Amino acid sequence: MLKETKQLETNKYELTATVDAEAFEAAVQKAFLKNRKRIDVPGFRKGKAPRKIVERMYGEGLFYEDAVNDLYPDTVNDAVKESGLQVVAPPSVDVKELSKENGVTFAITVVTKPEVTIEGYKGLEVEKTVTPVTDEDVDKRLEAMQHGHGRQIDVDDRAAQKGDTVTFDFDGSVDGVPFEGGKATDYTLTLGSGQFIPGFEEQMEGKNIGEDFDVNVTFPEDYHAEELKGKAAVFKCKISAIRYTEYPALDDEFAKDVSEFDTLDELKADEKRKMEEANQKEADTQVENKLVDLVIEKMQAEIPEEMIDVRVDEKVREFEYRLTSQGMSLELYQQYTGTTEDGLKKTFREQAEKEVKVRLALEKIVELENIQPTEEDMNAEYEKLAKAYQLEVDKVKEMLPAETLKEDVAVNLAIDLVKNTAVITEK
């Protein structure tokens, strides 16, 4: 039961909640029944000693901790609900009093949603820049398509040259001593790709299949392996295969092979249209980002750090989920990248802070404009989510009840309001 609500500072309150002696006694009895099978008392079979005997032997407070742990979740939730406060971070809980006669008194410290004020969010002025699509851009797109349909041809009548893909063995050493990672068999490398140490790939040009040769290079001073920085190395190499990539001609036949069009001109026109649509979407996204930044500037609020911490933790969990879906654990990622948990949180903090500010500002606009999503708005969002996650709409509705989704839809409508009332100048 909530007994008192006291403000400690801006956005922070202490709630005093109590559990009476009767409820506490019931929780202690429950804890005893749960644990008695593990308790030995001389003269009784294991788990059969009466509670009074057990408490006399081990102390009256033996089951208090379990009882308190059982009581506090519901007590805290009920107290927060009774207070009417909008709590935005997990509360911290202390036991102020604990006795058989008086029950339990909890001190619950909560962080609340800040007061927000915002003005001037209508009629915001922004510039929209749509990048034009040039013939050169289209040519580059077609060249990329052409390269995506290349096929490799074996070479046996000439030496390797820049652009070729070679398969070779190598064995490296520094001052005659092999080093870790310096040896490989049937390694594949495209000459001119810059994948190897500077100077390595150039020395492979002009070499033939089956020829033994040395490649002499010096590791860069900023090389990742400390023991190899600035060291001269010799790699003994032997090429086993040389291949070059043959690309199809950019003509009508190519257009027929890679698209539903009969001519190259039709393919070019379609690619240009797609690129223009993409540039238009990018420009719209940039406009929205600019408007969001302006909305944040119009907002006034004392945002508690704990609120940002919660969003940081959520972003870490979202990142962990993405890693897991790709077959990698967060722990393994941290090992590979040398990232600590604190370091990972630091990388997310700036974006998390912005997201918290945006949400607060838009929620305030929802309140001021009394934005209420219609059934049509809700159904459109369900359709969008179903398409994104490749699920049936009814399944999405089961996973996301309307009340849960309603706030997000309202926030999106607030964004639409800001955009629809903005003065957008197109350059």
C-alpha positions as semicolon CSV with decimal commas, in nm:
position;residue;x (nm);y (nm);z (nm)
1;M;0,000;0,000;0,000
2;L;0,130;0,345;-0,094
3;K;0,166;0,562;0,218
4;E;0,356;0,867;0,096
5;T;0,491;1,033;-0,219
6;K;0,776;1,277;-0,170
7;Q;0,961;1,470;-0,440
8;L;1,337;1,450;-0,395
9;E;1,440;1,664;-0,691
10;T;1,328;1,740;-1,046
11;N;1,191;1,421;-1,203
12;K;1,276;1,211;-0,896
13;Y;1,041;1,093;-0,622
14;E;1,047;0,862;-0,322
15;L;0,742;0,644;-0,266
16;T;0,688;0,488;0,074
17;A;0,493;0,163;0,051
18;T;0,402;-0,080;0,327
19;V;0,311;-0,444;0,364
20;D;0,115;-0,512;0,681
21;A;0,211;-0,776;0,937
22;E;-0,049;-1,024;0,817
23;A;0,069;-1,016;0,453
24;F;0,430;-1,033;0,566
25;E;0,355;-1,339;0,782
26;A;0,191;-1,508;0,483
27;A;0,501;-1,438;0,272
28;V;0,731;-1,577;0,545
29;Q;0,519;-1,893;0,569
30;K;0,535;-1,930;0,190
31;A;0,915;-1,895;0,203
32;F;0,932;-2,158;0,479
33;L;0,726;-2,407;0,278
34;K;0,944;-2,343;-0,025
35;N;1,272;-2,401;0,160
36;R;1,195;-2,653;0,433
37;K;1,296;-2,960;0,232
38;R;1,655;-2,836;0,236
39;I;1,671;-2,776;0,614
40;D;1,824;-3,025;0,858
41;V;1,710;-3,020;1,222
42;P;1,838;-3,285;1,466
43;G;1,559;-3,518;1,578
44;F;1,344;-3,459;1,268
45;R;1,345;-3,609;0,922
46;K;1,478;-3,364;0,663
47;G;1,207;-3,111;0,579
48;K;0,970;-3,223;0,852
49;A;1,068;-2,988;1,136
50;P;0,803;-2,730;1,232
51;R;0,874;-2,370;1,138
52;K;0,900;-2,255;1,502
53;I;1,169;-2,518;1,570
54;V;1,359;-2,416;1,258
55;E;1,342;-2,046;1,347
56;R;1,447;-2,116;1,704
57;M;1,751;-2,302;1,577
58;Y;1,853;-2,077;1,284
59;G;1,699;-1,743;1,381
60;E;1,359;-1,582;1,342
61;G;1,470;-1,389;1,033
62;L;1,579;-1,699;0,838
63;F;1,300;-1,663;0,580
64;Y;1,270;-1,284;0,579
65;E;1,486;-1,223;0,273
66;D;1,290;-1,468;0,058
67;A;0,966;-1,320;0,188
68;V;1,073;-0,966;0,100
69;N;1,190;-1,074;-0,246
70;D;0,850;-1,233;-0,301
71;L;0,660;-0,927;-0,185
72;Y;0,847;-0,638;-0,342
73;P;0,763;-0,677;-0,717
74;D;0,386;-0,647;-0,664
75;T;0,430;-0,392;-0,386
76;V;0,647;-0,170;-0,607
77;N;0,422;-0,205;-0,912
78;D;0,111;-0,126;-0,711
79;A;0,276;0,174;-0,542
80;V;0,389;0,319;-0,876
81;K;0,041;0,269;-1,019
82;E;-0,123;0,434;-0,717
83;S;0,115;0,730;-0,735
84;G;0,000;0,816;-1,086
85;L;0,358;0,907;-1,180
86;Q;0,495;0,835;-1,528
87;V;0,801;0,632;-1,437
88;V;1,065;0,612;-1,712
89;A;1,338;0,397;-1,556
90;P;1,356;0,090;-1,332
91;P;1,302;0,200;-0,968
92;S;1,555;0,145;-0,692
93;V;1,412;-0,016;-0,379
94;D;1,533;-0,015;-0,018
95;V;1,379;-0,178;0,288
96;K;1,331;0,094;0,552
97;E;1,166;-0,123;0,818
98;L;1,120;-0,495;0,865
99;S;0,961;-0,668;1,164
100;K;0,717;-0,940;1,251
101;E;0,497;-0,690;1,434
102;N;0,489;-0,408;1,177
103;G;0,553;-0,586;0,847
104;V;0,769;-0,423;0,578
105;T;0,819;-0,064;0,470
106;F;0,978;-0,004;0,129
107;A;1,142;0,317;0,006
108;I;1,100;0,324;-0,371
109;T;1,297;0,584;-0,567
110;V;1,154;0,650;-0,913
111;V;1,256;0,870;-1,206
112;T;0,966;1,031;-1,388
113;K;0,895;1,164;-1,734
114;P;0,999;1,529;-1,752
115;E;0,769;1,822;-1,806
116;V;0,792;1,928;-2,171
117;T;0,708;2,257;-2,336
118;I;0,722;2,318;-2,709
119;E;0,619;2,604;-2,936
120;G;0,664;2,700;-3,299
121;Y;0,663;2,348;-3,442
122;K;0,431;2,449;-3,725
123;G;0,551;2,639;-4,030
124;L;0,915;2,532;-3,993
125;E;1,129;2,631;-4,291
126;V;1,369;2,384;-4,452
127;E;1,538;2,335;-4,787
128;K;1,497;2,017;-4,988
129;T;1,779;1,917;-5,220
130;V;1,716;1,642;-5,473
131;T;2,037;1,520;-5,635
132;P;1,987;1,504;-6,016
133;V;2,070;1,180;-6,198
134;T;2,322;1,232;-6,477
135;D;2,400;1,012;-6,777
136;E;2,732;0,936;-6,609
137;D;2,547;0,807;-6,301
138;V;2,339;0,577;-6,520
139;D;2,650;0,455;-6,702
140;K;2,812;0,369;-6,369
141;R;2,501;0,175;-6,264
142;L;2,506;-0,023;-6,589
143;E;2,879;-0,085;-6,549
144;A;2,813;-0,230;-6,204
145;M;2,544;-0,454;-6,354
146;Q;2,788;-0,555;-6,626
147;H;3,054;-0,645;-6,369
148;G;2,798;-0,846;-6,177
149;H;2,750;-1,068;-6,481
150;G;3,116;-1,123;-6,563
151;R;3,266;-1,472;-6,595
152;Q;3,618;-1,582;-6,517
153;I;3,836;-1,724;-6,793
154;D;4,147;-1,934;-6,724
155;V;4,473;-1,797;-6,863
156;D;4,763;-2,026;-6,959
157;D;4,944;-1,842;-7,236
158;R;5,066;-1,526;-7,063
159;A;5,195;-1,382;-6,737
160;A;4,975;-1,232;-6,466
161;Q;4,876;-0,869;-6,508
162;K;4,682;-0,607;-6,317
163;G;4,315;-0,698;-6,291
164;D;4,378;-1,073;-6,304
165;T;4,273;-1,303;-6,023
166;V;4,561;-1,530;-5,924
167;T;4,567;-1,842;-5,706
168;F;4,903;-1,890;-5,537
169;D;5,098;-2,025;-5,241
170;F;5,312;-1,798;-5,026
171;D;5,547;-1,838;-4,731
172;G;5,666;-1,521;-4,561
173;S;5,955;-1,456;-4,325
174;V;6,128;-1,168;-4,150
175;D;6,508;-1,206;-4,117
176;G;6,463;-1,568;-4,223
177;V;6,212;-1,641;-3,945
178;P;5,852;-1,735;-4,039
179;F;5,577;-1,532;-3,869
180;E;5,218;-1,607;-3,776
181;G;4,976;-1,562;-4,065
182;G;5,258;-1,542;-4,319
183;K;5,186;-1,871;-4,495
184;A;4,895;-1,989;-4,709
185;T;4,810;-2,240;-4,984
186;D;4,579;-2,175;-5,281
187;Y;4,519;-1,816;-5,177
188;T;4,310;-1,611;-5,423
189;L;4,394;-1,246;-5,490
190;T;4,288;-0,992;-5,751
191;L;4,593;-0,791;-5,857
192;G;4,540;-0,420;-5,812
193;S;4,276;-0,464;-5,538
194;G;4,510;-0,327;-5,269
195;Q;4,429;-0,619;-5,042
196;F;4,794;-0,698;-4,962
197;I;5,087;-0,496;-4,827
198;P;5,186;-0,204;-5,056
199;G;5,415;-0,329;-5,331
200;F;5,315;-0,696;-5,302
201;E;5,060;-0,714;-5,582
202;E;5,273;-0,512;-5,825
203;Q;5,560;-0,763;-5,790
204;M;5,327;-1,047;-5,890
205;E;5,256;-0,885;-6,224
206;G;5,461;-1,043;-6,501
207;K;5,495;-1,378;-6,320
208;N;5,383;-1,704;-6,483
209;I;5,205;-2,016;-6,362
210;G;5,448;-2,256;-6,192
211;E;5,723;-1,994;-6,156
212;D;5,896;-1,966;-5,817
213;F;5,968;-1,606;-5,718
214;D;6,026;-1,382;-5,418
215;V;5,825;-1,076;-5,323
216;N;6,013;-0,825;-5,108
217;V;5,806;-0,579;-4,909
218;T;5,821;-0,369;-4,594
219;F;5,533;-0,374;-4,346
220;P;5,382;-0,029;-4,289
221;E;5,461;0,152;-3,964
222;D;5,089;0,143;-3,877
223;Y;5,050;-0,229;-3,942
224;H;4,811;-0,398;-3,696
225;A;5,067;-0,658;-3,577
226;E;5,309;-0,478;-3,344
227;E;5,597;-0,723;-3,406
228;L;5,584;-0,663;-3,783
229;K;5,559;-0,283;-3,798
230;G;5,824;-0,139;-4,028
231;K;5,991;-0,481;-4,081
232;A;6,126;-0,597;-4,418
233;A;5,978;-0,931;-4,524
234;V;6,035;-1,186;-4,801
235;F;5,749;-1,395;-4,939
236;K;5,832;-1,703;-5,145
237;C;5,550;-1,739;-5,395
238;K;5,426;-1,975;-5,666
239;I;5,122;-1,912;-5,888
240;S;4,901;-2,211;-5,968
241;A;4,627;-2,037;-6,168
242;I;4,559;-1,709;-6,346
243;R;4,211;-1,593;-6,444
244;Y;4,068;-1,279;-6,595
245;T;3,708;-1,162;-6,592
246;E;3,524;-1,136;-6,922
247;Y;3,233;-0,893;-6,916
248;P;2,934;-0,900;-7,152
249;A;2,894;-0,619;-7,400
250;L;2,650;-0,344;-7,301
251;D;2,399;-0,392;-7,581
252;D;2,040;-0,497;-7,642
253;E;2,124;-0,861;-7,577
254;F;2,260;-0,766;-7,235
255;A;1,937;-0,579;-7,158
256;K;1,733;-0,887;-7,253
257;D;1,949;-1,111;-7,032
258;V;1,934;-0,899;-6,715
259;S;1,587;-0,738;-6,736
260;E;1,242;-0,753;-6,887
261;F;1,342;-0,494;-7,150
262;D;1,430;-0,559;-7,514
263;T;1,671;-0,270;-7,566
264;L;1,958;-0,110;-7,379
265;D;1,790;0,230;-7,408
266;E;1,481;0,099;-7,225
267;L;1,702;-0,049;-6,952
268;K;1,887;0,282;-6,913
269;A;1,560;0,475;-6,888
270;D;1,430;0,237;-6,622
271;E;1,751;0,253;-6,418
272;K;1,745;0,633;-6,439
273;R;1,384;0,634;-6,314
274;K;1,476;0,407;-6,020
275;M;1,774;0,626;-5,930
276;E;1,561;0,941;-5,943
277;E;1,303;0,779;-5,713
278;A;1,579;0,677;-5,473
279;N;1,722;1,030;-5,473
280;Q;1,374;1,171;-5,410
281;K;1,326;0,938;-5,110
282;E;1,668;1,033;-4,977
283;A;1,580;1,402;-5,009
284;D;1,251;1,341;-4,825
285;T;1,440;1,161;-4,548
286;Q;1,684;1,450;-4,517
287;V;1,394;1,696;-4,494
288;E;1,238;1,489;-4,216
289;N;1,572;1,477;-4,032
290;K;1,607;1,854;-4,058
291;L;1,253;1,905;-3,930
292;V;1,315;1,669;-3,639
293;D;1,629;1,865;-3,547
294;L;1,430;2,189;-3,554
295;V;1,154;2,035;-3,341
296;I;1,412;1,933;-3,081
297;E;1,542;2,291;-3,075
298;K;1,188;2,415;-3,004
299;M;1,148;2,184;-2,702
300;Q;1,231;2,268;-2,342
301;A;1,272;1,985;-2,088
302;E;1,499;1,867;-1,807
303;I;1,564;1,514;-1,927
304;P;1,688;1,277;-1,655
305;E;2,005;1,086;-1,739
306;E;1,835;0,763;-1,631
307;M;1,589;0,800;-1,918
308;I;1,875;0,813;-2,167
309;D;2,045;0,518;-1,992
310;V;1,732;0,310;-2,047
311;R;1,733;0,392;-2,420
312;V;2,105;0,309;-2,443
313;D;2,038;-0,032;-2,286
314;E;1,755;-0,090;-2,533
315;K;1,983;-0,007;-2,825
316;V;2,247;-0,249;-2,695
317;R;1,982;-0,523;-2,677
318;E;1,865;-0,438;-3,030
319;F;2,224;-0,457;-3,152
320;E;2,270;-0,792;-2,974
321;Y;1,954;-0,923;-3,143
322;R;2,086;-0,822;-3,486
323;L;2,416;-0,995;-3,414
324;T;2,235;-1,310;-3,300
325;S;2,026;-1,314;-3,618
326;Q;2,357;-1,312;-3,809
327;G;2,495;-1,602;-3,607
328;M;2,723;-1,404;-3,375
329;S;2,700;-1,345;-3,001
330;L;2,764;-1,007;-2,840
331;E;3,052;-1,159;-2,641
332;L;3,220;-1,285;-2,960
333;Y;3,172;-0,947;-3,128
334;Q;3,338;-0,776;-2,833
335;Q;3,630;-1,019;-2,851
336;Y;3,680;-0,957;-3,225
337;T;3,654;-0,578;-3,199
338;G;3,813;-0,530;-2,858
339;T;3,500;-0,345;-2,746
340;T;3,389;-0,334;-2,384
341;E;3,028;-0,310;-2,269
342;D;3,087;0,047;-2,151
343;G;3,252;0,133;-2,483
344;L;2,958;-0,010;-2,674
345;K;2,714;0,193;-2,466
346;K;2,917;0,506;-2,529
347;T;2,885;0,459;-2,907
348;F;2,506;0,446;-2,875
349;R;2,464;0,729;-2,627
350;E;2,449;1,028;-2,864
351;Q;2,187;0,864;-3,084
352;A;1,993;0,742;-2,780
353;E;1,982;1,094;-2,638
354;K;1,848;1,231;-2,966
355;E;1,583;0,959;-2,987
356;V;1,465;1,036;-2,634
357;K;1,438;1,407;-2,717
358;V;1,251;1,339;-3,041
359;R;1,005;1,109;-2,867
360;L;0,937;1,358;-2,588
361;A;0,884;1,643;-2,834
362;L;0,650;1,445;-3,057
363;E;0,453;1,307;-2,762
364;K;0,400;1,665;-2,648
365;I;0,275;1,759;-2,994
366;V;0,036;1,462;-2,979
367;E;-0,097;1,599;-2,650
368;L;-0,123;1,960;-2,767
369;E;-0,291;1,870;-3,096
370;N;-0,505;1,596;-2,938
371;I;-0,395;1,354;-3,208
372;Q;-0,605;1,036;-3,204
373;P;-0,516;0,759;-3,453
374;T;-0,818;0,640;-3,652
375;E;-0,898;0,277;-3,722
376;E;-0,769;0,339;-4,074
377;D;-0,438;0,469;-3,933
378;M;-0,403;0,160;-3,711
379;N;-0,483;-0,083;-3,991
380;A;-0,232;0,086;-4,221
381;E;0,040;0,047;-3,956
382;Y;-0,049;-0,319;-3,902
383;E;-0,028;-0,378;-4,278
384;K;0,310;-0,206;-4,289
385;L;0,448;-0,418;-4,003
386;A;0,306;-0,739;-4,150
387;K;0,480;-0,667;-4,479
388;A;0,808;-0,578;-4,309
389;Y;0,816;-0,895;-4,097
390;Q;0,648;-1,117;-4,358
391;L;0,366;-1,217;-4,123
392;E;-0,009;-1,232;-4,143
393;V;-0,181;-0,915;-4,020
394;D;-0,377;-1,112;-3,759
395;K;-0,052;-1,254;-3,623
396;V;0,094;-0,903;-3,587
397;K;-0,222;-0,793;-3,404
398;E;-0,174;-1,080;-3,160
399;M;0,186;-0,979;-3,096
400;L;0,114;-0,605;-3,080
401;P;-0,219;-0,515;-2,920
402;A;-0,376;-0,190;-3,038
403;E;-0,309;-0,006;-2,711
404;T;0,062;-0,087;-2,739
405;L;0,082;0,034;-3,098
406;K;-0,144;0,338;-3,061
407;E;0,125;0,561;-2,907
408;D;0,370;0,489;-3,190
409;V;0,106;0,560;-3,454
410;A;0,016;0,887;-3,282
411;V;0,383;0,990;-3,279
412;N;0,408;0,916;-3,652
413;L;0,102;1,131;-3,711
414;A;0,273;1,410;-3,518
415;I;0,568;1,385;-3,757
416;D;0,324;1,408;-4,049
417;L;0,169;1,718;-3,896
418;V;0,509;1,887;-3,868
419;K;0,592;1,797;-4,231
420;N;0,253;1,898;-4,369
421;T;0,271;2,241;-4,205
422;A;0,638;2,302;-4,291
423;V;0,755;2,546;-4,558
424;I;0,979;2,334;-4,781
425;T;1,188;2,509;-5,044
426;E;1,315;2,278;-5,316
427;K;1,656;2,353;-5,463
